XYZ file of C-alpha atoms in Angstrom:
714
model
C 0.000 0.000 0.000
C 2.186 2.878 -1.162
C -0.984 3.222 -0.349
C -17.789 47.334 15.556
C -19.155 45.669 18.622
C -19.263 47.931 21.740
C -19.779 46.219 25.061
C -18.841 47.724 28.384
C -17.779 44.809 30.486
C -16.236 44.518 33.912
C -14.539 41.153 34.185
C -14.033 39.429 37.463
C -11.674 36.467 37.556
C -11.496 34.497 40.730
C -11.076 31.187 42.370
C -11.899 29.811 45.784
C -10.648 26.426 46.815
C -9.392 24.277 49.639
C -5.826 24.001 48.332
C -3.454 26.556 46.807
C -3.786 27.403 43.138
C -1.728 25.720 40.495
C 0.870 28.261 39.436
C -0.532 28.654 35.964
C -4.012 29.670 37.227
C -4.412 33.294 38.280
C -6.542 33.907 41.332
C -8.336 37.040 40.231
C -8.320 39.563 37.400
C -11.246 41.538 38.796
C -9.810 44.947 39.471
C -7.221 44.812 36.725
C -9.930 44.157 34.138
C -12.170 46.816 35.588
C -9.381 49.366 35.401
C -8.513 48.339 31.848
C -12.150 48.747 30.866
C -12.459 52.117 32.563
C -9.301 53.397 30.892
C -10.703 52.419 27.493
C -13.697 54.759 27.851
C -13.959 58.285 26.548
C -14.138 61.060 29.125
C -17.900 61.328 28.582
C -18.365 57.574 28.953
C -16.270 57.535 32.117
C -18.453 60.200 33.685
C -21.604 58.328 32.672
C -20.278 55.061 34.057
C -19.304 56.637 37.390
C -22.747 58.240 37.753
C -24.636 55.026 36.882
C -22.550 53.024 39.326
C -23.160 55.598 42.059
C -26.925 55.471 41.418
C -26.854 51.693 41.645
C -24.917 51.724 44.912
C -27.460 54.123 46.420
C -30.283 51.811 45.289
C -28.562 48.865 46.995
C -27.988 50.875 50.180
C -31.634 51.965 50.331
C -32.914 48.406 49.873
C -30.694 47.116 52.689
C -31.853 49.914 55.024
C -35.483 49.107 54.273
C -35.027 45.388 54.979
C -33.350 45.069 58.381
C -34.799 41.548 58.728
C -32.109 40.350 56.326
C -29.526 40.963 59.045
C -30.982 38.136 61.156
C -31.479 34.387 60.769
C -35.205 34.258 61.569
C -36.297 33.170 58.071
C -33.707 30.483 57.457
C -34.508 27.380 55.378
C -37.097 29.175 53.258
C -36.252 29.597 49.584
C -36.935 33.152 48.471
C -35.219 33.263 45.090
C -34.888 30.514 42.467
C -32.385 31.121 39.674
C -32.590 29.126 36.399
C -29.152 27.976 35.268
C -27.766 26.763 31.924
C -24.269 25.346 31.460
C -22.769 25.979 28.018
C -19.874 23.550 27.583
C -17.475 24.763 24.891
C -15.067 21.951 24.096
C -12.633 20.294 21.693
C -13.774 16.746 22.488
C -11.355 16.678 25.414
C -11.861 16.384 29.183
C -13.347 19.887 29.204
C -16.499 18.290 27.733
C -17.551 17.463 31.281
C -20.299 15.002 32.138
C -23.864 15.868 33.062
C -23.167 14.306 36.459
C -20.385 16.837 37.065
C -22.751 19.679 36.172
C -25.363 18.356 38.607
C -22.700 18.031 41.298
C -21.665 21.662 40.771
C -25.236 22.914 41.177
C -25.658 20.819 44.310
C -22.553 22.387 45.861
C -23.733 25.874 44.955
C -27.039 25.207 46.700
C -25.315 23.840 49.793
C -23.157 26.955 50.001
C -26.077 29.340 49.456
C -28.488 27.534 51.781
C -26.113 26.995 54.719
C -26.335 23.240 54.292
C -22.639 22.676 53.601
C -21.384 20.220 56.178
C -18.682 22.446 57.693
C -20.322 25.838 58.207
C -20.524 25.213 61.970
C -16.727 24.858 62.057
C -16.079 28.554 61.369
C -14.173 30.675 63.866
C -16.706 31.052 66.727
C -16.918 34.842 66.518
C -18.475 34.483 63.050
C -21.070 31.817 63.899
C -23.899 34.360 64.529
C -23.199 35.900 61.110
C -23.256 32.747 58.974
C -26.114 33.309 56.518
C -28.612 31.131 54.735
C -28.815 33.172 51.546
C -32.211 31.608 50.720
C -31.293 31.191 47.057
C -31.550 27.992 45.042
C -30.043 27.325 41.639
C -31.921 24.979 39.299
C -31.061 23.669 35.870
C -33.478 24.950 33.256
C -35.911 22.459 31.697
C -37.136 24.709 28.873
C -35.032 26.692 26.411
C -35.944 30.222 25.226
C -38.212 28.697 22.545
C -40.084 26.524 25.030
C -38.349 23.318 23.928
C -37.150 20.653 26.318
C -33.603 20.988 27.735
C -31.624 19.395 30.535
C -29.889 22.692 31.227
C -26.707 21.832 29.307
C -25.562 22.758 25.802
C -22.413 21.388 24.177
C -20.519 23.053 21.348
C -17.249 22.150 19.684
C -15.018 25.219 19.319
C -11.308 26.038 19.353
C -12.171 29.232 21.261
C -11.563 27.219 24.436
C -7.858 27.950 24.017
C -7.996 31.700 24.553
C -11.099 32.676 26.483
C -9.789 35.979 27.783
C -9.226 37.453 24.324
C -12.209 35.714 22.775
C -14.849 36.005 25.497
C -17.391 37.250 22.982
C -16.472 34.408 20.623
C -17.015 31.830 23.375
C -20.468 33.249 24.051
C -21.254 33.216 20.336
C -20.033 29.624 20.088
C -22.640 28.432 22.592
C -25.823 26.982 21.155
C -28.808 29.309 20.981
C -29.576 32.692 22.484
C -30.206 32.440 26.216
C -31.054 35.909 27.624
C -29.079 36.888 30.695
C -32.161 38.230 32.484
C -33.852 34.816 32.158
C -30.960 32.396 32.755
C -27.720 32.417 34.686
C -25.473 31.340 31.816
C -22.339 29.467 32.890
C -19.747 28.982 30.142
C -17.398 26.036 30.743
C -14.177 25.845 28.722
C -10.651 24.450 28.692
C -9.028 27.851 29.118
C -10.519 31.282 29.676
C -7.332 33.301 29.638
C -5.404 32.073 32.662
C -7.976 32.469 35.452
C -10.258 29.892 37.030
C -13.385 31.977 36.525
C -14.817 35.432 35.983
C -18.158 37.185 35.741
C -19.650 40.676 35.791
C -21.220 42.836 38.440
C -24.818 43.725 37.525
C -24.703 46.487 34.923
C -26.941 47.865 32.210
C -24.279 47.651 29.539
C -24.773 43.900 29.398
C -28.403 43.990 30.517
C -30.285 40.989 29.169
C -27.543 39.782 26.825
C -26.219 36.239 26.991
C -22.828 37.670 28.000
C -24.369 38.475 31.369
C -23.039 35.260 32.909
C -20.097 33.346 34.382
C -17.019 31.917 32.634
C -15.167 29.047 34.323
C -12.606 26.392 33.403
C -13.830 22.809 33.480
C -11.672 21.577 36.357
C -13.184 24.152 38.717
C -16.780 22.984 38.231
C -18.117 20.974 41.168
C -16.086 18.333 42.950
C -16.190 15.249 40.703
C -15.147 14.351 37.162
C -12.334 16.637 36.028
C -12.696 18.784 39.160
C -11.859 18.098 42.789
C -12.045 19.754 46.189
C -9.811 22.474 44.741
C -12.615 23.876 42.611
C -15.641 22.902 44.636
C -16.599 26.453 45.717
C -15.475 28.376 42.618
C -18.978 28.780 41.177
C -20.319 29.910 44.565
C -17.640 32.593 44.560
C -18.382 33.648 40.977
C -22.127 33.701 41.599
C -21.377 36.001 44.536
C -19.729 38.445 42.110
C -22.681 38.012 39.733
C -24.885 39.100 42.662
C -22.739 42.191 43.327
C -20.419 40.903 46.072
C -16.875 42.304 45.986
C -13.977 40.324 47.354
C -13.760 40.437 51.146
C -10.861 42.921 51.013
C -12.626 45.313 48.627
C -11.606 46.508 45.194
C -7.808 46.561 45.218
C -5.874 44.782 42.500
C -4.882 41.794 44.597
C -5.122 40.343 48.105
C -2.401 40.802 50.707
C -1.521 44.436 49.989
C -1.015 46.755 52.963
C -3.163 49.401 51.286
C -6.178 47.076 51.325
C -6.807 48.069 54.954
C -7.906 51.487 53.705
C -10.448 50.002 51.281
C -13.650 48.163 52.085
C -16.119 45.811 50.426
C -19.057 47.936 51.630
C -20.388 45.180 53.911
C -20.225 45.877 57.647
C -19.987 42.332 58.992
C -17.011 41.310 56.839
C -14.028 42.636 58.831
C -11.476 44.904 57.212
C -8.694 42.761 55.815
C -5.804 42.728 53.373
C -7.031 39.478 51.819
C -5.747 36.021 52.665
C -4.061 33.456 50.436
C -3.644 30.799 53.125
C -6.032 29.452 55.729
C -4.616 31.274 58.740
C -7.569 31.397 61.156
C -5.656 33.740 63.474
C -4.931 36.332 60.797
C -5.797 39.881 61.825
C -4.406 42.016 59.036
C -6.338 45.280 59.681
C -7.761 47.138 62.689
C -11.560 47.208 62.823
C -13.208 50.659 62.866
C -15.529 51.662 65.769
C -18.553 51.135 63.492
C -17.865 47.407 63.273
C -20.789 45.269 64.528
C -18.334 43.061 66.421
C -17.443 45.728 69.012
C -13.757 44.827 69.026
C -10.903 44.095 66.647
C -11.766 40.617 65.334
C -9.678 38.314 63.176
C -10.133 38.243 59.403
C -13.046 36.227 58.004
C -10.728 34.027 55.952
C -13.420 31.317 55.723
C -15.645 33.560 53.615
C -16.550 32.388 50.097
C -15.307 35.742 48.771
C -11.788 35.177 50.163
C -8.842 33.191 48.767
C -7.866 31.340 51.945
C -8.755 27.871 50.594
C -11.043 27.014 53.501
C -14.331 28.561 52.347
C -17.368 27.854 54.524
C -19.675 30.864 54.755
C -21.364 34.010 53.540
C -22.314 36.680 56.111
C -25.726 38.184 56.762
C -24.475 41.466 55.329
C -23.496 39.714 52.114
C -26.948 38.125 52.021
C -28.605 41.550 52.239
C -26.464 42.851 49.384
C -27.279 39.852 47.172
C -31.006 40.226 47.868
C -30.724 43.888 46.982
C -29.076 42.983 43.663
C -31.908 40.546 42.904
C -34.446 43.318 43.410
C -32.710 45.792 41.115
C -33.494 46.175 37.438
C -29.798 46.741 36.761
C -28.543 43.778 34.773
C -32.004 42.199 34.739
C -31.502 40.458 38.080
C -35.037 41.340 39.205
C -36.601 39.375 36.347
C -34.701 36.117 36.586
C -36.508 34.857 39.711
C -40.025 36.079 38.854
C -42.817 33.474 38.733
C -43.408 34.102 35.040
C -39.737 33.445 34.241
C -39.616 30.305 36.373
C -42.571 29.000 34.364
C -40.916 30.000 31.073
C -37.700 28.183 31.996
C -39.549 25.182 33.449
C -37.378 24.868 36.537
C -40.296 23.923 38.793
C -42.152 21.768 36.264
C -42.472 18.033 36.973
C -40.100 15.673 35.203
C -41.706 14.539 31.950
C -39.987 12.407 29.351
C -39.186 14.702 26.454
C -35.954 13.488 24.837
C -34.252 10.176 24.095
C -30.475 10.398 24.070
C -27.422 8.203 24.653
C -23.660 7.996 24.371
C -21.075 5.217 24.456
C -17.584 4.851 25.874
C -16.241 4.115 22.363
C -17.505 4.750 18.853
C -14.500 3.333 17.042
C -13.455 -0.203 18.000
C -11.569 -3.259 16.823
C -13.371 -6.569 16.161
C -14.352 -8.285 19.413
C -14.127 -5.136 21.514
C -17.064 -4.451 23.915
C -18.855 -1.092 23.906
C -20.843 0.195 26.897
C -23.806 2.463 26.137
C -25.188 5.023 28.584
C -28.776 6.260 28.491
C -28.934 10.072 28.675
C -32.671 10.451 28.115
C -34.512 13.042 30.156
C -36.598 13.064 32.189
C -37.885 9.932 33.966
C -37.551 7.032 31.491
C -38.613 3.707 33.031
C -38.141 1.319 30.092
C -35.562 1.007 27.313
C -35.475 -0.790 23.973
C -32.093 -0.813 22.244
C -31.348 -2.034 18.715
C -27.716 -2.674 17.744
C -27.097 -3.445 14.072
C -24.017 -5.676 13.845
C -23.825 -6.061 17.638
C -23.991 -9.023 19.989
C -26.572 -9.102 21.413
C -28.537 -7.254 18.738
C -31.138 -5.937 21.210
C -31.309 -5.063 24.899
C -33.895 -3.818 27.396
C -31.523 -2.733 30.184
C -30.694 0.926 30.700
C -26.937 0.808 30.085
C -26.016 -2.330 28.097
C -22.600 -3.588 26.965
C -22.444 -4.828 23.353
C -19.685 -6.608 21.415
C -18.975 -5.977 17.724
C -17.147 -8.762 15.855
C -17.373 -7.798 12.178
C -15.684 -4.781 10.530
C -18.168 -2.210 9.254
C -20.237 0.827 10.196
C -23.411 0.371 12.215
C -26.402 2.331 13.491
C -27.811 2.304 17.018
C -31.432 2.986 17.977
C -32.851 3.693 21.442
C -36.554 3.864 22.325
C -37.557 4.947 25.842
C -40.830 5.289 27.710
C -42.055 6.548 31.070
C -45.268 4.536 30.798
C -47.255 7.200 28.996
C -44.818 9.050 26.731
C -42.542 7.365 24.171
C -39.425 8.846 22.584
C -36.759 7.393 20.310
C -33.496 8.325 18.639
C -31.508 6.654 15.851
C -27.838 7.443 15.227
C -26.683 6.281 11.814
C -23.064 5.241 11.257
C -22.536 5.570 15.009
C -20.269 2.572 15.623
C -17.241 1.967 13.392
C -15.628 -1.467 13.655
C -12.137 -1.331 12.181
C -10.442 -3.925 9.989
C -8.179 -6.656 11.295
C -4.578 -5.520 11.816
C -2.462 -5.162 8.664
C 0.697 -7.312 8.665
C 4.262 -5.959 8.577
C 6.142 -4.505 6.875
C 3.876 -1.489 6.698
C 4.812 0.764 3.760
C 2.718 3.849 2.984
C 3.579 6.370 0.292
C -0.006 7.484 -0.496
C 0.407 6.607 -4.190
C -2.922 4.765 -4.265
C -4.483 6.498 -1.292
C -7.609 8.566 -1.814
C -9.062 7.758 1.614
C -11.835 5.874 -0.103
C -10.546 2.602 1.356
C -10.674 4.120 4.861
C -7.310 2.778 6.058
C -6.359 6.286 7.103
C -9.012 8.096 9.110
C -9.181 11.881 9.097
C -9.969 13.904 12.222
C -11.091 17.414 11.333
C -13.162 18.689 14.281
C -13.015 22.264 13.021
C -14.688 21.233 9.720
C -12.190 23.278 7.708
C -8.988 22.288 5.880
C -7.987 18.691 6.564
C -5.378 16.109 5.607
C -5.756 15.198 1.928
C -3.612 13.469 -0.684
C -1.876 15.709 -3.194
C -0.055 15.010 -6.469
C 1.738 18.377 -6.513
C 4.731 17.176 -4.484
C 6.228 14.083 -2.852
C 9.522 12.790 -1.513
C 9.088 9.490 -3.340
C 6.624 8.700 -6.099
C 4.159 11.357 -7.157
C 1.851 11.705 -4.153
C 2.057 12.742 -0.516
C -0.423 13.926 2.066
C -0.993 17.613 2.716
C -2.595 19.766 5.381
C -3.366 23.178 3.900
C -2.371 25.016 7.049
C -1.722 28.360 5.327
C -4.661 30.584 6.300
C -6.041 28.181 8.914
C -7.123 29.648 12.285
C -4.833 29.328 15.261
C -5.358 26.427 17.692
C -6.884 24.323 14.927
C -6.190 20.598 15.418
C -6.146 18.016 12.637
C -5.114 14.375 12.764
C -4.317 11.427 10.509
C -5.144 8.130 12.242
C -4.340 4.619 11.048
C -6.482 1.541 11.189
C -4.948 -1.355 13.207
C -1.508 -2.709 12.288
C -0.481 -6.174 13.477
C 2.818 -6.082 15.398
C 2.162 -9.325 17.282
C 4.644 -11.324 15.169
C 7.609 -9.263 16.370
C 10.015 -11.076 18.712
C 11.740 -9.584 21.725
C 15.098 -9.574 19.909
C 13.932 -7.640 16.872
C 14.417 -3.925 16.305
C 11.223 -2.010 15.450
C 11.218 1.406 13.786
C 8.417 3.773 12.850
C 9.701 6.245 10.266
C 8.090 9.031 8.258
C 9.029 12.125 6.322
C 7.583 15.605 6.655
C 8.040 19.003 5.030
C 7.005 22.252 6.701
C 7.507 25.987 6.737
C 6.538 28.697 9.163
C 4.679 31.744 7.925
C 6.221 34.038 10.552
C 9.131 33.544 12.939
C 6.758 33.655 15.921
C 4.692 30.659 14.751
C 4.854 27.820 17.277
C 3.068 24.823 15.823
C 2.992 21.237 17.039
C 3.375 17.825 15.486
C 2.564 15.050 17.930
C 2.892 11.351 17.145
C 0.700 9.109 19.271
C 0.707 5.323 19.410
C -1.869 2.987 20.920
C -1.701 -0.562 22.251
C -5.482 -0.994 22.595
C -6.974 -0.082 19.219
C -7.015 3.647 19.946
C -8.916 3.552 23.225
C -5.928 5.264 24.835
C -3.100 7.132 23.135
C 0.456 7.743 24.306
C 2.581 10.573 22.910
C 5.874 9.175 21.630
C 7.121 12.102 19.553
C 6.602 15.843 19.920
C 8.010 18.519 17.630
C 7.157 22.145 18.373
C 8.179 25.536 17.044
C 11.758 25.615 15.791
C 12.133 21.891 16.475
C 9.477 21.292 13.838
C 11.109 23.761 11.457
C 12.469 27.295 11.487
C 12.447 28.165 7.774
C 9.895 30.791 6.749
C 7.711 31.165 3.661
C 5.304 34.115 3.670
C 3.128 32.749 0.858
C 1.486 29.330 0.503
C 4.394 26.874 0.323
C 5.043 23.586 -1.480
C 8.295 21.567 -1.039
C 10.336 21.407 -4.242
C 13.414 19.308 -3.424
C 14.459 16.402 -1.150
C 16.282 18.877 1.093
C 12.891 20.322 2.089
C 11.986 17.046 3.816
C 12.929 15.712 7.257
C 13.037 11.968 7.929
C 12.007 10.991 11.463
C 12.995 7.643 12.968
C 11.143 6.521 16.079
C 12.922 3.625 17.775
C 10.721 3.733 20.877
C 7.962 1.359 19.767
C 8.591 -0.846 22.801
C 7.404 -4.427 23.314
C 4.224 -3.447 25.142
C 2.982 -2.142 21.784
C 3.729 -5.349 19.876
C 0.094 -6.385 19.660
C -2.342 -7.148 16.835
C -4.252 -3.836 17.019
C -1.440 -1.280 17.197
C -2.415 2.143 15.825
C -0.590 5.398 15.130
C -1.909 8.964 15.013
C -0.225 12.085 13.613
C -1.706 15.268 15.096
C -0.950 18.810 13.924
C -1.895 21.897 15.957
C -1.822 25.191 14.072
C -0.576 28.605 15.107
C -1.042 30.577 11.903
C 1.887 28.999 10.066
C 2.291 27.487 6.607
C 1.475 24.174 4.889
C 2.457 20.758 6.241
C 3.214 17.612 4.201
C 3.925 13.955 5.020
C 5.172 10.996 2.976
C 6.648 7.509 3.411
C 5.114 6.350 6.682
C 6.723 2.989 7.400
C 6.898 0.454 10.214
C 9.423 -2.304 9.853
C 11.259 -4.956 11.855
C 14.409 -6.967 11.125
C 17.898 -6.419 9.729
C 18.968 -3.308 7.758
C 18.538 -5.139 4.448
C 14.819 -5.392 5.241
C 14.513 -1.599 5.142
C 11.555 -0.710 2.900
C 12.971 2.724 2.097
C 16.035 1.442 0.246
C 19.572 2.173 1.429
C 22.534 3.622 -0.441
C 25.827 2.181 0.782
C 27.879 5.326 0.030
C 29.039 7.213 3.103
C 27.927 10.752 3.845
C 30.500 13.530 3.827
C 29.192 15.176 7.024
C 26.702 14.566 9.804
C 26.033 18.031 11.319
C 24.825 16.296 14.476
C 22.879 17.933 17.316
C 21.408 16.439 20.518
C 18.517 18.159 22.324
C 17.056 18.844 24.800
C 20.178 18.611 26.876
C 19.896 17.947 29.825
C 16.833 15.710 29.536
C 14.947 13.206 31.671
C 12.598 11.528 29.188
C 13.836 11.558 25.606
C 16.742 12.856 23.558
C 16.394 14.018 19.960
C 19.399 13.249 17.746
C 19.424 15.316 14.551
C 21.885 14.716 11.703
C 22.161 15.345 7.974
C 23.324 12.900 5.275
C 24.383 13.396 1.675
C 23.207 9.874 0.834
C 20.792 7.354 2.321
C 22.622 4.750 4.413
C 22.671 2.810 7.679
C 23.585 4.832 10.778
C 24.264 3.423 14.252
C 23.167 5.452 17.279
C 24.931 4.441 20.501
C 24.397 5.525 24.095
C 27.689 5.074 25.993
C 28.500 5.745 29.644
C 31.739 7.418 30.751
C 33.268 4.016 31.507
C 32.990 3.210 27.807
C 30.186 0.682 28.218
C 27.609 0.682 25.411
C 24.171 1.006 27.032
C 22.219 0.697 23.796
C 22.747 0.550 20.039
C 20.108 1.297 17.403
C 20.643 0.943 13.665
C 18.721 3.529 11.689
C 17.932 3.215 7.990
C 18.690 6.887 7.488
C 17.676 8.943 4.473
C 19.292 11.628 2.365
C 18.851 15.034 3.989
C 17.852 15.777 7.549
C 17.135 12.864 9.911
C 15.683 13.050 13.392
C 15.870 10.170 15.887
C 14.208 10.107 19.302
C 15.851 7.967 21.981
C 13.981 7.125 25.210
C 16.078 7.705 28.331
C 13.417 7.756 31.040
C 14.628 4.355 32.335
C 18.321 5.289 32.195
C 20.103 6.169 35.426
C 20.877 9.876 35.811
C 24.380 10.921 34.842
C 26.646 12.060 32.006
C 26.681 9.945 28.825
C 27.961 10.075 25.269
C 25.829 9.850 22.131
C 27.768 8.327 19.223
C 26.418 8.727 15.691
C 28.327 6.333 13.408
C 27.999 6.422 9.614
C 30.555 4.154 7.897
C 33.961 5.596 8.724
C 32.469 8.823 10.072
C 31.701 9.196 13.780
C 30.365 12.142 15.787
C 30.322 12.108 19.607
C 28.049 14.385 21.664
C 27.699 14.641 25.439
C 24.241 14.024 26.936
C 23.223 14.785 30.526
C 20.337 12.718 31.875
C 18.609 14.179 34.931
């Protein structure tokens, strides 16, 4: 087989957790973003903004004065406000596409925090016990969308905007399915990355009003406490919802916690003591002196256990914070006074009984090898009591249990049908071409030059989640023959991911004494020097159920030549030959697979040719070897030091056999690999993760020519 939008937005980025932040996650961008926004306004707009904010603050103050009962606990355990919630999951088919169960868990934790039913609220510092508040708010997933159609309160959208949420906040909102008004739903946007923070939202303001942007942005691993999240992110949404309901951080509006100047600012809430802002759970911290107007009557410690702090031991809101949130919910600013009204609760269906309205399912795998079991999960909502499954090509072919496991033995593409009932209502769904059963593994040697490959035989499978340019065969250039495979990357959006995935290849005949090499050639150019694009080579030992990265080339390691217009390789010197000698024995199975994944960053076109897997002596090399020695090697070893893998790069004038040796300082040869190297640039990756730390020598031997490089293994 040679086979002009104007939106005035105040962003609040924050995170509350029980353990310190990972270094790459910023705690809070609140005041920085607000200042950036304010500085962007014209002088007239600044004056208007200041006046509108002052009017709003006076409205909040008046409401609190007129409702002194909110400063007591006499009405606890009575829900006053119900808020419909929709989670918009923006994903790239990765772990950020969190489960429905994780969404439900997040809502449950929000309700515990807002209804004083979290298990540890009684453990707060005793001085604060009388001030722990039941906010009397419940959050409920919507059951009706804006058009009155059934929903489970979750939308899912594939989008590469998950890579840069801070710069593309508007794009993330636009990527979500539908138009969900912000004065009818609390919209929570879940993504892989939102610009370096765990979450952010907006104070109530009329610039956003009823728009869908009037919501919360959060990264997936800070949603609830299960799935991709943990105890670290369990209170993040409670914190962000506090901002959404007009709560500042406990230390006020300074740029960050811990600053000495924070003692001269305030959050405007009397029963949250003055503080600098904590970043550790120091229950004895007393960072500021309380003023005489404090309700405590003496200089109390900081309320580090407050949900609006960063002390990682969040347990409570105060009664004063409750009054402020109730005031926000009774203000027309930002539409907060509409979201909990009886008419809106009916329109969003949050209090409606569960009625079966949609049949839905998913499976743990959609692409399998013959004989591999597939487990199906019923996702129908709401209240199904009986299930009737039909599995074309499956064993068994039918099932009446809710979550069956089915085995597929014959290669092909098959549909799945699910019919559900609650006893009175019946719903069904059919997914055509849902299960793909791959062919039996192809025997070695595997030689692919794409000469006869049009993808009609389906050996190579194309992943193109962005539905734009994808891997395709081309007859405009090749290293050997007349065809290669091309990804038209020139003009593609950044963060676009495309992949070329093989069907199974049978490596089970390989013995423990045989060398195995995966080799391929690629040609690539940057468009600008700053482009940093990725080529990742994955291999799988279980038919693609799990993938392991065995080769990564990024930025200048992939290529540092530049072409400012759409580029096509024109000579053998434009190609790099990669030799992967790390296909270890655990992968010598009958359903081995390989995947080549390219991630774009605005660069130029990418080509591949001559993908080969072979075992045996050098004379078995499917590429063909010239016995003439090269004049020079131009060898480099990187990264150096390393602790996982070393890349050995060298250049040959002629194709020939090259030995790569790893030698210790005592002269002992630790390993020797013979590479069937090609004319031009060659790149070999050597695994060293099981080699003892120390100083070694890399010897590259080509006939009578030898180059020695030092390698430090950490």
